[in-house]
mmCIF file of C-alpha atoms in Angstrom:
data_model
loop_
_atom_site.group_PDB
_atom_site.id
_atom_site.type_symbol
_atom_site.label_atom_id
_atom_site.label_comp_id
_atom_site.label_asym_id
_atom_site.label_seq_id
_atom_site.Cartn_x
_atom_site.Cartn_y
_atom_site.Cartn_z
ATOM 1 C CA UNK U 422 0.000 0.000 0.000
ATOM 2 C CA UNK U 423 1.277 3.502 -0.720
ATOM 3 C CA UNK U 424 -0.077 4.804 2.568
ATOM 4 C CA UNK U 425 -2.240 3.873 5.532
ATOM 5 C CA UNK U 426 -5.042 5.632 3.712
ATOM 6 C CA UNK U 427 -4.926 3.261 0.751
ATOM 7 C CA UNK U 428 -4.280 0.197 2.945
ATOM 8 C CA UNK U 429 -7.089 -2.360 2.638
ATOM 9 C CA UNK U 430 -8.504 -2.780 6.168
ATOM 10 C CA UNK U 431 -11.232 -5.101 4.873
ATOM 11 C CA UNK U 432 -8.787 -7.886 4.134
ATOM 12 C CA UNK U 433 -6.530 -10.261 6.053
ATOM 13 C CA UNK U 434 -2.837 -9.511 5.605
ATOM 14 C CA UNK U 435 0.445 -11.330 5.869
ATOM 15 C CA UNK U 436 2.860 -10.690 8.723
ATOM 16 C CA UNK U 437 5.112 -8.671 6.421
ATOM 17 C CA UNK U 438 2.198 -6.533 5.206
ATOM 18 C CA UNK U 439 1.275 -5.763 8.832
ATOM 19 C CA UNK U 440 4.883 -4.915 9.665
ATOM 20 C CA UNK U 441 5.055 -2.513 6.717
ATOM 21 C CA UNK U 442 1.701 -1.013 7.740
ATOM 22 C CA UNK U 443 3.219 -0.251 11.143
ATOM 23 C CA UNK U 444 6.240 1.430 9.540
ATOM 24 C CA UNK U 445 3.983 3.523 7.290
ATOM 25 C CA UNK U 446 1.869 4.617 10.264
ATOM 26 C CA UNK U 447 4.963 5.677 12.193
ATOM 27 C CA UNK U 448 6.433 7.488 9.191
ATOM 28 C CA UNK U 449 3.164 9.348 8.571
ATOM 29 C CA UNK U 450 2.741 10.345 12.247
ATOM 30 C CA UNK U 451 6.196 10.882 13.756
ATOM 31 C CA UNK U 452 4.866 13.136 16.527
ATOM 32 C CA UNK U 453 2.286 10.637 17.725
ATOM 33 C CA UNK U 454 3.305 7.076 16.877
ATOM 34 C CA UNK U 455 6.514 5.196 17.621
ATOM 35 C CA UNK U 456 7.378 1.530 17.258
ATOM 36 C CA UNK U 457 8.989 -0.262 20.189
ATOM 37 C CA UNK U 458 10.566 -3.703 20.067
ATOM 38 C CA UNK U 459 9.856 -5.295 23.446
ATOM 39 C CA UNK U 460 11.563 -8.602 22.686
ATOM 40 C CA UNK U 461 12.072 -11.404 20.158
ATOM 41 C CA UNK U 462 9.913 -14.467 19.626
ATOM 42 C CA UNK U 463 11.095 -18.077 19.836
ATOM 43 C CA UNK U 464 11.920 -17.982 16.123
ATOM 44 C CA UNK U 465 13.601 -14.599 16.631
ATOM 45 C CA UNK U 466 10.911 -12.419 15.120
ATOM 46 C CA UNK U 467 10.600 -8.914 16.601
ATOM 47 C CA UNK U 468 7.760 -8.296 19.080
ATOM 48 C CA UNK U 469 6.612 -4.834 18.018
ATOM 49 C CA UNK U 470 4.418 -2.553 20.105
ATOM 50 C CA UNK U 471 3.039 0.710 18.719
ATOM 51 C CA UNK U 472 3.141 3.578 21.201
ATOM 52 C CA UNK U 473 0.687 6.453 20.772
ATOM 53 C CA UNK U 474 1.734 9.455 22.853
ATOM 54 C CA UNK U 475 1.301 13.218 22.721
ATOM 55 C CA UNK U 476 4.147 13.811 25.126
ATOM 56 C CA UNK U 477 4.985 13.656 28.813
ATOM 57 C CA UNK U 478 7.046 10.997 30.479
ATOM 58 C CA UNK U 479 5.792 7.701 31.893
ATOM 59 C CA UNK U 480 2.205 8.802 31.593
ATOM 60 C CA UNK U 481 -0.547 6.496 32.806
ATOM 61 C CA UNK U 482 -1.161 4.122 29.938
ATOM 62 C CA UNK U 483 -3.559 1.720 28.286
ATOM 63 C CA UNK U 484 -2.372 -1.579 26.786
ATOM 64 C CA UNK U 485 -4.213 -3.435 24.016
ATOM 65 C CA UNK U 486 -2.959 -6.651 22.469
ATOM 66 C CA UNK U 487 -4.331 -8.777 19.623
ATOM 67 C CA UNK U 488 -3.277 -12.050 18.067
ATOM 68 C CA UNK U 489 -1.897 -13.853 21.111
ATOM 69 C CA UNK U 490 -3.731 -16.911 19.737
ATOM 70 C CA UNK U 491 -2.455 -16.854 16.195
ATOM 71 C CA UNK U 492 -5.448 -18.420 14.407
ATOM 72 C CA UNK U 493 -7.801 -15.727 15.673
ATOM 73 C CA UNK U 494 -7.165 -13.645 12.569
ATOM 74 C CA UNK U 495 -9.963 -11.148 13.064
ATOM 75 C CA UNK U 496 -8.102 -9.869 16.139
ATOM 76 C CA UNK U 497 -4.843 -8.915 14.389
ATOM 77 C CA UNK U 498 -6.911 -7.397 11.563
ATOM 78 C CA UNK U 499 -8.901 -5.399 14.125
ATOM 79 C CA UNK U 500 -5.645 -4.304 15.758
ATOM 80 C CA UNK U 501 -4.520 -2.808 12.433
ATOM 81 C CA UNK U 502 -7.822 -0.941 12.179
ATOM 82 C CA UNK U 503 -7.522 0.266 15.806
ATOM 83 C CA UNK U 504 -4.073 1.710 15.062
ATOM 84 C CA UNK U 505 -5.399 3.770 12.170
ATOM 85 C CA UNK U 506 -8.471 4.795 14.192
ATOM 86 C CA UNK U 507 -6.317 6.197 17.005
ATOM 87 C CA UNK U 508 -4.351 8.287 14.505
ATOM 88 C CA UNK U 509 -7.511 9.523 12.768
ATOM 89 C CA UNK U 510 -9.237 10.388 16.053
ATOM 90 C CA UNK U 511 -6.175 12.371 17.105
ATOM 91 C CA UNK U 512 -6.064 14.209 13.767
ATOM 92 C CA UNK U 513 -9.774 15.021 13.951
ATOM 93 C CA UNK U 514 -9.637 15.798 17.667
ATOM 94 C CA UNK U 515 -12.441 13.380 18.432
ATOM 95 C CA UNK U 516 -12.953 9.992 20.086
ATOM 96 C CA UNK U 517 -9.772 8.959 21.880
ATOM 97 C CA UNK U 518 -8.032 12.299 21.232
ATOM 98 C CA UNK U 519 -9.087 13.429 24.714
ATOM 99 C CA UNK U 520 -7.617 10.270 26.220
ATOM 100 C CA UNK U 521 -4.282 10.930 24.506
ATOM 101 C CA UNK U 522 -4.073 14.313 26.235
ATOM 102 C CA UNK U 523 -3.307 12.592 29.520
ATOM 103 C CA UNK U 524 -2.592 8.936 28.707
ATOM 104 C CA UNK U 525 -0.478 6.858 26.341
ATOM 105 C CA UNK U 526 -1.819 3.883 24.392
ATOM 106 C CA UNK U 527 0.303 0.800 23.669
ATOM 107 C CA UNK U 528 -0.928 -1.583 20.963
ATOM 108 C CA UNK U 529 0.690 -4.939 20.214
ATOM 109 C CA UNK U 530 -0.979 -6.105 16.993
ATOM 110 C CA UNK U 531 0.902 -9.375 16.364
ATOM 111 C CA UNK U 532 1.530 -10.757 19.837
ATOM 112 C CA UNK U 533 2.396 -14.236 18.562
ATOM 113 C CA UNK U 534 4.239 -13.660 15.256
ATOM 114 C CA UNK U 535 5.675 -17.183 14.981
ATOM 115 C CA UNK U 536 2.224 -18.722 15.319
ATOM 116 C CA UNK U 537 0.758 -16.153 12.924
ATOM 117 C CA UNK U 538 3.393 -16.854 10.271
ATOM 118 C CA UNK U 539 2.739 -20.564 10.775
ATOM 119 C CA UNK U 540 -1.010 -20.107 10.178
ATOM 120 C CA UNK U 541 -0.158 -18.468 6.864
ATOM 121 C CA UNK U 542 2.318 -21.018 5.658
ATOM 122 C CA UNK U 543 1.760 -24.399 7.310
ATOM 123 C CA UNK U 544 -1.373 -24.716 9.409
ATOM 124 C CA UNK U 545 -4.214 -22.187 9.425
ATOM 125 C CA UNK U 546 -5.531 -23.688 12.634
ATOM 126 C CA UNK U 547 -2.376 -23.123 14.718
ATOM 127 C CA UNK U 548 -3.091 -21.444 18.079
ATOM 128 C CA UNK U 549 -0.002 -21.692 20.248
ATOM 129 C CA UNK U 550 3.573 -20.398 20.129
ATOM 130 C CA UNK U 551 6.183 -22.357 18.159
ATOM 131 C CA UNK U 552 8.534 -23.154 21.011
ATOM 132 C CA UNK U 553 10.264 -26.508 21.501
ATOM 133 C CA UNK U 554 10.815 -27.530 25.108
ATOM 134 C CA UNK U 555 13.014 -30.465 26.098
ATOM 135 C CA UNK U 556 10.973 -33.500 26.889
ATOM 136 C CA UNK U 557 8.076 -32.324 24.756
ATOM 137 C CA UNK U 558 7.348 -34.347 21.635
ATOM 138 C CA UNK U 559 4.957 -31.627 20.472
ATOM 139 C CA UNK U 560 5.530 -27.982 19.582
ATOM 140 C CA UNK U 561 4.127 -24.881 21.182
ATOM 141 C CA UNK U 562 2.680 -23.523 24.384
ATOM 142 C CA UNK U 563 -0.685 -21.834 24.857
ATOM 143 C CA UNK U 564 0.415 -18.229 25.509
ATOM 144 C CA UNK U 565 -2.798 -17.611 27.409
ATOM 145 C CA UNK U 566 -1.996 -20.305 29.971
ATOM 146 C CA UNK U 567 1.681 -19.394 30.492
ATOM 147 C CA UNK U 568 1.312 -16.412 32.845
ATOM 148 C CA UNK U 569 2.200 -16.500 36.540
ATOM 149 C CA UNK U 570 -1.358 -16.459 37.809
ATOM 150 C CA UNK U 571 -2.582 -19.799 39.055
ATOM 151 C CA UNK U 572 -0.003 -21.248 36.665
ATOM 152 C CA UNK U 573 -0.303 -24.994 36.121
ATOM 153 C CA UNK U 574 -3.589 -25.205 37.986
ATOM 154 C CA UNK U 575 -6.855 -26.667 36.733
ATOM 155 C CA UNK U 576 -7.890 -25.055 33.455
ATOM 156 C CA UNK U 577 -4.694 -25.745 31.545
ATOM 157 C CA UNK U 578 -2.989 -28.900 30.373
ATOM 158 C CA UNK U 579 0.402 -30.392 31.231
ATOM 159 C CA UNK U 580 0.291 -32.319 27.973
ATOM 160 C CA UNK U 581 2.560 -30.563 25.401
ATOM 161 C CA UNK U 582 0.422 -31.943 22.564
ATOM 162 C CA UNK U 583 -2.785 -30.241 23.701
ATOM 163 C CA UNK U 584 -3.933 -26.779 22.658
ATOM 164 C CA UNK U 585 -4.029 -25.547 26.258
ATOM 165 C CA UNK U 586 -0.538 -26.720 27.245
ATOM 166 C CA UNK U 587 0.713 -24.310 29.911
ATOM 167 C CA UNK U 588 4.404 -24.753 29.193
ATOM 168 C CA UNK U 589 7.256 -26.032 31.398
ATOM 169 C CA UNK U 590 7.129 -22.998 33.703
ATOM 170 C CA UNK U 591 5.458 -19.569 33.931
ATOM 171 C CA UNK U 592 6.754 -17.033 31.380
ATOM 172 C CA UNK U 593 8.603 -19.789 29.503
ATOM 173 C CA UNK U 594 7.422 -18.176 26.281
ATOM 174 C CA UNK U 595 9.360 -15.073 25.190
ATOM 175 C CA UNK U 596 6.146 -13.660 23.744
ATOM 176 C CA UNK U 597 4.723 -13.670 27.285
ATOM 177 C CA UNK U 598 7.929 -12.771 29.169
ATOM 178 C CA UNK U 599 8.422 -9.704 26.958
ATOM 179 C CA UNK U 600 5.037 -8.290 27.958
ATOM 180 C CA UNK U 601 5.637 -9.178 31.616
ATOM 181 C CA UNK U 602 8.940 -7.288 31.556
ATOM 182 C CA UNK U 603 7.418 -4.343 29.696
ATOM 183 C CA UNK U 604 4.484 -4.029 32.125
ATOM 184 C CA UNK U 605 6.824 -4.219 35.111
ATOM 185 C CA UNK U 606 9.321 -1.727 33.727
ATOM 186 C CA UNK U 607 6.651 0.740 32.606
ATOM 187 C CA UNK U 608 4.931 0.523 35.982
ATOM 188 C CA UNK U 609 2.077 2.885 35.142
ATOM 189 C CA UNK U 610 -0.336 0.882 33.015
ATOM 190 C CA UNK U 611 -3.900 1.454 34.210
ATOM 191 C CA UNK U 612 -5.912 -0.654 31.762
ATOM 192 C CA UNK U 613 -4.964 -3.882 29.984
ATOM 193 C CA UNK U 614 -7.135 -5.431 27.260
ATOM 194 C CA UNK U 615 -6.195 -8.705 25.570
ATOM 195 C CA UNK U 616 -8.282 -9.495 22.487
ATOM 196 C CA UNK U 617 -9.273 -12.981 21.332
ATOM 197 C CA UNK U 618 -11.958 -14.548 19.189
ATOM 198 C CA UNK U 619 -14.554 -16.078 18.959
ATOM 199 C CA UNK U 620 -17.749 -16.198 21.105
ATOM 200 C CA UNK U 621 -18.709 -12.519 21.555
ATOM 201 C CA UNK U 622 -17.839 -12.130 25.210
ATOM 202 C CA UNK U 623 -16.350 -9.419 27.405
ATOM 203 C CA UNK U 624 -14.527 -10.994 30.319
ATOM 204 C CA UNK U 625 -12.748 -9.814 33.450
ATOM 205 C CA UNK U 626 -10.677 -11.743 36.054
ATOM 206 C CA UNK U 627 -10.479 -14.315 37.495
ATOM 207 C CA UNK U 628 -10.214 -17.408 35.381
ATOM 208 C CA UNK U 629 -8.108 -19.544 37.704
ATOM 209 C CA UNK U 630 -10.254 -19.242 40.829
ATOM 210 C CA UNK U 631 -13.908 -18.770 41.741
ATOM 211 C CA UNK U 632 -12.873 -16.116 44.258
ATOM 212 C CA UNK U 633 -14.355 -12.848 42.954
ATOM 213 C CA UNK U 634 -11.866 -10.040 42.380
ATOM 214 C CA UNK U 635 -12.134 -7.194 44.912
ATOM 215 C CA UNK U 636 -13.215 -4.844 42.098
ATOM 216 C CA UNK U 637 -15.779 -7.253 40.693
ATOM 217 C CA UNK U 638 -18.708 -4.854 40.930
ATOM 218 C CA UNK U 639 -16.913 -2.011 39.159
ATOM 219 C CA UNK U 640 -15.585 -4.309 36.427
ATOM 220 C CA UNK U 641 -19.058 -5.753 35.934
ATOM 221 C CA UNK U 642 -20.576 -2.289 35.584
ATOM 222 C CA UNK U 643 -17.905 -1.216 33.115
ATOM 223 C CA UNK U 644 -18.529 -4.410 31.126
ATOM 224 C CA UNK U 645 -22.238 -3.688 31.006
ATOM 225 C CA UNK U 646 -21.628 -0.191 29.618
ATOM 226 C CA UNK U 647 -18.967 -1.405 27.181
ATOM 227 C CA UNK U 648 -21.205 -4.155 25.830
ATOM 228 C CA UNK U 649 -24.104 -1.713 25.466
ATOM 229 C CA UNK U 650 -21.875 0.620 23.456
ATOM 230 C CA UNK U 651 -20.550 -2.228 21.321
ATOM 231 C CA UNK U 652 -24.018 -3.578 20.578
ATOM 232 C CA UNK U 653 -25.388 -0.128 19.731
ATOM 233 C CA UNK U 654 -23.647 -0.135 16.351
ATOM 234 C CA UNK U 655 -24.801 -3.351 14.684
ATOM 235 C CA UNK U 656 -26.806 -5.083 17.391
ATOM 236 C CA UNK U 657 -24.077 -7.687 17.943
ATOM 237 C CA UNK U 658 -24.966 -9.528 21.111
ATOM 238 C CA UNK U 659 -22.283 -10.002 23.761
ATOM 239 C CA UNK U 660 -22.297 -11.682 27.143
ATOM 240 C CA UNK U 661 -20.054 -10.501 29.942
ATOM 241 C CA UNK U 662 -18.763 -11.579 33.321
ATOM 242 C CA UNK U 663 -15.741 -13.113 34.985
ATOM 243 C CA UNK U 664 -13.811 -15.703 33.009
ATOM 244 C CA UNK U 665 -14.564 -18.578 35.346
ATOM 245 C CA UNK U 666 -18.283 -17.904 35.595
ATOM 246 C CA UNK U 667 -18.817 -17.003 31.949
ATOM 247 C CA UNK U 668 -16.771 -19.604 30.119
ATOM 248 C CA UNK U 669 -14.700 -22.039 32.149
ATOM 249 C CA UNK U 670 -11.773 -22.339 34.488
ATOM 250 C CA UNK U 671 -8.572 -21.216 32.799
ATOM 251 C CA UNK U 672 -5.304 -20.946 34.711
ATOM 252 C CA UNK U 673 -2.183 -18.982 33.794
ATOM 253 C CA UNK U 674 -4.237 -16.399 31.888
ATOM 254 C CA UNK U 675 -3.052 -12.974 30.785
ATOM 255 C CA UNK U 676 -5.516 -10.700 32.538
ATOM 256 C CA UNK U 677 -5.438 -12.655 35.804
ATOM 257 C CA UNK U 678 -1.740 -11.810 35.934
ATOM 258 C CA UNK U 679 -2.207 -8.182 34.940
ATOM 259 C CA UNK U 680 -4.980 -7.735 37.521
ATOM 260 C CA UNK U 681 -2.746 -9.251 40.214
ATOM 261 C CA UNK U 682 -0.052 -6.791 39.125
ATOM 262 C CA UNK U 683 -2.433 -4.023 40.196
ATOM 263 C CA UNK U 684 -3.871 -3.190 36.772
ATOM 264 C CA UNK U 685 -7.469 -2.912 37.914
ATOM 265 C CA UNK U 686 -9.060 -2.461 34.479
ATOM 266 C CA UNK U 687 -8.048 -5.815 33.000
ATOM 267 C CA UNK U 688 -10.348 -7.249 30.346
ATOM 268 C CA UNK U 689 -10.462 -9.838 27.582
ATOM 269 C CA UNK U 690 -12.674 -9.547 24.518
ATOM 270 C CA UNK U 691 -13.799 -12.575 22.541
ATOM 271 C CA UNK U 692 -14.811 -11.075 19.180
ATOM 272 C CA UNK U 693 -17.208 -12.330 16.494
ATOM 273 C CA UNK U 694 -18.804 -14.636 15.840
ATOM 274 C CA UNK U 695 -20.748 -17.079 18.016
ATOM 275 C CA UNK U 696 -20.257 -20.052 15.740
ATOM 276 C CA UNK U 697 -21.085 -19.808 12.081
ATOM 277 C CA UNK U 698 -17.511 -19.331 10.858
ATOM 278 C CA UNK U 699 -15.601 -19.265 14.138
ATOM 279 C CA UNK U 700 -11.902 -18.666 13.464
ATOM 280 C CA UNK U 701 -12.583 -18.484 9.720
ATOM 281 C CA UNK U 702 -14.604 -15.265 9.933
ATOM 282 C CA UNK U 703 -14.921 -13.805 6.411
ATOM 283 C CA UNK U 704 -12.818 -10.707 5.726
ATOM 284 C CA UNK U 705 -15.914 -8.629 4.986
ATOM 285 C CA UNK U 706 -16.698 -8.783 8.709
ATOM 286 C CA UNK U 707 -13.327 -7.311 9.771
ATOM 287 C CA UNK U 708 -14.327 -3.649 9.653
ATOM 288 C CA UNK U 709 -17.732 -3.966 11.326
ATOM 289 C CA UNK U 710 -16.131 -6.151 14.009
ATOM 290 C CA UNK U 711 -13.356 -3.611 14.596
ATOM 291 C CA UNK U 712 -15.785 -0.667 14.603
ATOM 292 C CA UNK U 713 -18.111 -2.177 17.203
ATOM 293 C CA UNK U 714 -15.258 -3.432 19.361
ATOM 294 C CA UNK U 715 -13.740 0.033 19.321
ATOM 295 C CA UNK U 716 -16.893 1.455 20.930
ATOM 296 C CA UNK U 717 -16.537 -1.057 23.771
ATOM 297 C CA UNK U 718 -12.825 -0.356 24.115
ATOM 298 C CA UNK U 719 -13.506 3.381 24.287
ATOM 299 C CA UNK U 720 -15.811 2.883 27.287
ATOM 300 C CA UNK U 721 -13.029 1.040 29.116
ATOM 301 C CA UNK U 722 -10.374 3.607 28.165
ATOM 302 C CA UNK U 723 -12.555 6.581 29.144
ATOM 303 C CA UNK U 724 -13.404 4.941 32.467
ATOM 304 C CA UNK U 725 -9.707 4.419 33.165
ATOM 305 C CA UNK U 726 -8.977 8.045 32.280
ATOM 306 C CA UNK U 727 -11.783 9.350 34.521
ATOM 307 C CA UNK U 728 -11.071 7.035 37.440
ATOM 308 C CA UNK U 729 -7.340 7.278 37.860
ATOM 309 C CA UNK U 730 -5.966 5.187 40.733
ATOM 310 C CA UNK H 1366 1.044 -27.295 4.528
ATOM 311 C CA UNK H 1367 -1.730 -28.832 6.608
ATOM 312 C CA UNK H 1368 -4.936 -29.238 4.594
ATOM 313 C CA UNK H 1369 -8.411 -29.634 5.992
ATOM 314 C CA UNK H 1370 -10.192 -31.405 3.175
ATOM 315 C CA UNK H 1371 -13.272 -33.145 4.520
ATOM 316 C CA UNK H 1372 -12.735 -31.737 8.009
ATOM 317 C CA UNK H 1373 -15.989 -30.624 9.594
ATOM 318 C CA UNK H 1374 -16.727 -28.500 12.627
ATOM 319 C CA UNK H 1375 -19.457 -30.087 14.728
ATOM 320 C CA UNK H 1376 -21.472 -28.122 17.255
ATOM 321 C CA UNK H 1377 -22.851 -29.849 20.334
ATOM 322 C CA UNK H 1378 -24.905 -28.106 22.993
ATOM 323 C CA UNK H 1379 -24.933 -30.504 25.948
ATOM 324 C CA UNK H 1380 -28.295 -30.411 27.698
ATOM 325 C CA UNK H 1381 -27.608 -33.015 30.375
ATOM 326 C CA UNK H 1382 -24.695 -34.154 32.504
ATOM 327 C CA UNK H 1383 -24.613 -37.424 30.570
ATOM 328 C CA UNK H 1384 -24.276 -35.564 27.275
ATOM 329 C CA UNK H 1385 -21.586 -33.307 28.753
ATOM 330 C CA UNK H 1386 -19.723 -36.354 29.945
ATOM 331 C CA UNK H 1387 -19.914 -38.022 26.524
ATOM 332 C CA UNK H 1388 -18.410 -34.895 24.971
ATOM 333 C CA UNK H 1389 -15.681 -34.702 27.582
ATOM 334 C CA UNK H 1390 -14.819 -38.345 26.860
ATOM 335 C CA UNK H 1391 -13.948 -37.228 23.333
ATOM 336 C CA UNK H 1392 -11.350 -34.819 24.736
ATOM 337 C CA UNK H 1393 -9.334 -37.739 26.051
ATOM 338 C CA UNK H 1394 -9.240 -39.630 22.746
ATOM 339 C CA UNK H 1395 -6.029 -38.046 21.413
ATOM 340 C CA UNK H 1396 -5.785 -40.428 18.467
ATOM 341 C CA UNK H 1397 -8.866 -38.751 16.961
ATOM 342 C CA UNK H 1398 -6.837 -35.491 16.715
ATOM 343 C CA UNK H 1399 -9.883 -33.412 17.594
ATOM 344 C CA UNK H 1400 -9.444 -29.624 17.731
ATOM 345 C CA UNK H 1401 -11.794 -28.115 20.284
ATOM 346 C CA UNK H 1402 -12.569 -24.632 18.994
ATOM 347 C CA UNK H 1403 -14.887 -24.141 21.969
ATOM 348 C CA UNK H 1404 -14.222 -26.437 24.914
ATOM 349 C CA UNK H 1405 -16.937 -27.999 27.056
ATOM 350 C CA UNK H 1406 -17.902 -25.533 29.755
ATOM 351 C CA UNK H 1407 -21.310 -26.482 31.039
ATOM 352 C CA UNK H 1408 -24.860 -27.323 30.137
ATOM 353 C CA UNK H 1409 -26.358 -25.145 27.423
ATOM 354 C CA UNK H 1410 -23.004 -23.837 26.225
ATOM 355 C CA UNK H 1411 -21.917 -24.762 22.680
ATOM 356 C CA UNK H 1412 -18.946 -27.060 22.157
ATOM 357 C CA UNK H 1413 -17.363 -26.696 18.704
ATOM 358 C CA UNK H 1414 -15.036 -29.443 17.509
ATOM 359 C CA UNK H 1415 -13.037 -29.513 14.295
ATOM 360 C CA UNK H 1416 -13.016 -33.219 13.339
ATOM 361 C CA UNK H 1417 -10.461 -34.469 10.826
ATOM 362 C CA UNK H 1418 -12.024 -36.509 8.028
ATOM 363 C CA UNK H 1419 -10.552 -39.861 9.166
ATOM 364 C CA UNK H 1420 -12.192 -39.417 12.581
ATOM 365 C CA UNK H 1421 -15.513 -38.088 11.365
ATOM 366 C CA UNK H 1422 -17.359 -41.396 11.123
ATOM 367 C CA UNK H 1423 -16.322 -42.643 14.543
ATOM 368 C CA UNK H 1424 -17.079 -39.346 16.258
ATOM 369 C CA UNK H 1425 -20.545 -39.149 14.736
ATOM 370 C CA UNK H 1426 -21.157 -42.790 15.613
ATOM 371 C CA UNK H 1427 -20.056 -42.123 19.207
ATOM 372 C CA UNK H 1428 -22.416 -39.161 19.509
ATOM 373 C CA UNK H 1429 -25.351 -40.889 17.821
ATOM 374 C CA UNK H 1430 -24.890 -44.068 19.861
ATOM 375 C CA UNK H 1431 -24.915 -41.929 23.005
ATOM 376 C CA UNK H 1432 -27.952 -39.990 21.815
ATOM 377 C CA UNK H 1433 -26.035 -36.719 21.844
ATOM 378 C CA UNK H 1434 -27.517 -34.339 19.249
ATOM 379 C CA UNK H 1435 -25.073 -32.340 17.132
ATOM 380 C CA UNK H 1436 -25.145 -29.993 14.156
ATOM 381 C CA UNK H 1437 -22.596 -29.331 11.464
ATOM 382 C CA UNK H 1438 -21.265 -25.786 11.898
ATOM 383 C CA UNK H 1439 -18.824 -25.963 8.993
ATOM 384 C CA UNK H 1440 -19.378 -28.576 6.282
ATOM 385 C CA UNK H 1441 -15.870 -28.360 4.778
ATOM 386 C CA UNK H 1442 -13.152 -26.418 6.562
ATOM 387 C CA UNK H 1443 -10.838 -26.502 3.553
ATOM 388 C CA UNK H 1444 -13.432 -24.730 1.412
ATOM 389 C CA UNK H 1445 -13.440 -21.767 3.839
ATOM 390 C CA UNK H 1446 -9.641 -21.776 4.073
ATOM 391 C CA UNK H 1447 -9.401 -21.744 0.268
ATOM 392 C CA UNK H 1448 -11.891 -18.868 0.079
ATOM 393 C CA UNK H 1449 -9.889 -16.906 2.650
ATOM 394 C CA UNK H 1450 -6.692 -17.510 0.730
ATOM 395 C CA UNK H 1451 -8.288 -16.286 -2.509
ATOM 396 C CA UNK H 1452 -9.436 -13.128 -0.729
ATOM 397 C CA UNK H 1453 -5.915 -12.493 0.565
ATOM 398 C CA UNK H 1454 -4.447 -12.999 -2.888
ATOM 399 C CA UNK H 1455 -6.927 -10.546 -4.382
ATOM 400 C CA UNK H 1456 -6.085 -8.028 -1.686
ATOM 401 C CA UNK H 1457 -2.337 -8.485 -2.146
ATOM 402 C CA UNK H 1458 -2.723 -7.932 -5.885
ATOM 403 C CA UNK H 1459 -4.613 -4.717 -5.161
ATOM 404 C CA UNK H 1460 -1.763 -3.625 -2.877
#
């Protein structure tokens, strides 16, 4: 694409096309967007995070990641659309522009690049990382079971050949460890949203225990507002609640760890659909999915901005 | 490259503990190489399973013998993957 204006957001793209999109966005918006490399994947691919900032130092920040499960293609595609939306809102002084006056936004679009490349070359249904651990006859760890929050407990598998294999130890996956290190070193992230598909759910901690989080009521109220905003666009129906009560027990999950790190506004989205196409959502649904999700994300980001802690 | 010719995605909505248990039994049969897109989570919640063609007959027989109703969410996974690939090619050409 010649520019992020001519880029085709209504299509799925290769890893290289997404990387070049990022470079174009940075080049077009040098005073707002920068590209950080927070680590390298198992197969030594860069782990890029886009930073959107209007200045200041170590401002309170919002983190959004997509694509941690590589086959959930609508999430990386939505992440690309989110990146452009942030830039456009800032240029038009609308939407999240007001958030950027006091907060930074970090967006990791391809959180599992090895898995993503593998879905495009070898196995479209690949979900995990591509790590090889001694003693494992199978490849890959579920990056959403590898965090140090109830790690290894019920709701993950110790079998390296299963899709929910938690890995040999917490943070064994560089894709996970890089985010852990970034969150710890930044130290001022106030909202953390990890985006998956499918099922149309908005979830908050915990997944590894039935114990409600101390902020359960507030997170539930935010979820209700976010889902109402999301559904207002196309009527897409979402359910919401804690991970363990809404779907199932899942240990070693991303937002359980981020919540336990003190990031109160920790959420997971499960995007479209509810089971017609599943992971094979047609490309024509990318933009409507991204648009409606953005309305839900905005509720969470505005709440974080207005309820600083 | 892995192909998915003849693979189907079956949807089961367990409505009793017995049905849920029959579905969970499938999770332990690794030789069937089932890919749980949505894992069993409770009564009334959909379970979506991508079933490789070689396992299709035995899985359907297992469900039918146990009286567990199921529907076919995706008739042919490869057909959707092919369609997606065509779309990407078209888009790349446009680029």
